[in-house]
């Protein structure tokens, strides 16, 4: 914790140009981004600029949507692992009642573990999916649990405290029990070896057969089979336990519906009111056809400034990519910055028509990509505390093809990352020379934002599937290959003179900053997130390694990318940026072909050959160099606190925002105020 204090103080000093505290106004008070630091995590704050300028009705709308977002928290915890809620309640009980020595090794290990569990919404690392290793003893745990009043424990009916300890101890302490939340390793039953809670008692074969049977051949508007349910086998029968009012997670979903109804009452536009109503209907019935109808209405409503995501959306948590985790995010448009994405999306067809893929895989007519830069107001579910920086929805390919997609760049989040990272010495340690450092200092902020814009609003939306090819044809490699496709589209066009012509880029070297960072990250620095001896698992990391490793090997003859050794340290050097762009284009062509044809075998081969393995020597070197910099490889956020202000008659007069809440404080408040599935 000391390190954290030092870095926060240093940051506050660095950011404060005015040293006379006494005369500072509220606006001049330096905003402290760092909130907490533990294990491999740093927790930051983000600002919500422009909130004060919204209308009262917009603020009220955001407040209700925020509540609808926060109240779904327990769903994700339970989806991630069936023991998560019981473990959280037990750990929080200990944390709040502990009266022993807070400097003891056991307590320090316990506190770190709880902070990790909070951050990951469960006992598995949010990114590596590995179960956390607790640095406190089983005995300490048992002793503390026994010291708690029974009503503060998640005891099942008839369960004794000893039985609870026996039940939870192996889940927490035995590394072989529920070792991985999402297992992607080839050759084993991915369902049985994954600790997530999307399946109960079924094998991978049974899951695949169950959903294969559901598919209607020739259906051009298929629902997202299995998206919002748990697949259960009981008494020999396999059935879906659907997430809905009256079904699985009903107590949480009822509250979501309550707040959505309030939001519908102050919706900005008719279209928004209609899609909120549709979403409520879907939550009440669990009918995935209604979810598609909602998605279409949502994507077509572009008139409102306030917007949100609230539902079962992304399927990274399921090795088969069927089941979606619950997530929520509320935002409002940033009109100035949205100009950039508007220009790009208006030209979507131009990019699509020239993309370096076989013309038959291109979209003949790109449908309404609405891209905007937004200001995040709240993060929840699978977007919290670790958050994406860009979102492109809906996920159903046929809806995207027929109705387009909405793409957003979360600029206040990116901004917080950048501000918090300024001056941490990272580029100085890993970049090849001052030339690359200057490139990144000058152009990376814009290049990164453009990369996100292009990835989200053009990349994911580009291309088309051949008739009869299903969304999930690439199975466990689908996410990796889809992210690679979007990244390659972005990388390829980032270097296109068209961006200068469109006025979004001024200096023709801008793309080089992104290319350099991308290659340095893909081949070296992202390895800081991997523990020694482990493979690359996470889809986005696999995608980056795939792209860079492939480009490195394919460009070897021309020495496009080079490893250079200097003073015992390894650096990457890009010798030919133009050729690298060509390579990105070529790989995009191949991955688009794989996606369009549903060529599972070719996709698997690419992933297995280029995305998973790396040089352990280099890994060790990178970890050593990184450790010296003292930077947390993963970052996430606490939310601001919104308060509804009412007059004596109960009318809403304002919504205020406060940024002072701490990390543990926020987690405990959420557990107290938004407990729905575990009281
Ligand atoms: Zn993506």
PDB file of C-alpha atoms in Angstrom, residues 217-220 465-471 473 596-598:
ATOM      1  CA  UNK A 217     -31.460 -24.708 -41.465  1.00  0.00           C
ATOM      2  CA  UNK A 218     -31.724 -21.721 -43.773  1.00  0.00           C
ATOM      3  CA  UNK A 219     -32.899 -19.402 -40.979  1.00  0.00           C
ATOM      4  CA  UNK A 220     -31.598 -15.977 -41.977  1.00  0.00           C
ATOM      5  CA  UNK A 465     -20.754 -14.483 -44.044  1.00  0.00           C
ATOM      6  CA  UNK A 466     -21.363 -16.839 -46.955  1.00  0.00           C
ATOM      7  CA  UNK A 467     -24.890 -18.314 -47.067  1.00  0.00           C
ATOM      8  CA  UNK A 468     -25.340 -21.104 -44.535  1.00  0.00           C
ATOM      9  CA  UNK A 469     -22.377 -20.106 -42.360  1.00  0.00           C
ATOM     10  CA  UNK A 470     -23.317 -19.638 -38.712  1.00  0.00           C
ATOM     11  CA  UNK A 471     -22.062 -16.969 -36.312  1.00  0.00           C
ATOM     12  CA  UNK A 473     -18.787 -21.685 -36.756  1.00  0.00           C
ATOM     13  CA  UNK A 596     -16.883 -15.767 -44.143  1.00  0.00           C
ATOM     14  CA  UNK A 597     -16.451 -19.463 -44.968  1.00  0.00           C
ATOM     15  CA  UNK A 598     -16.659 -20.650 -41.368  1.00  0.00           C
TER      16      UNK A 598
END
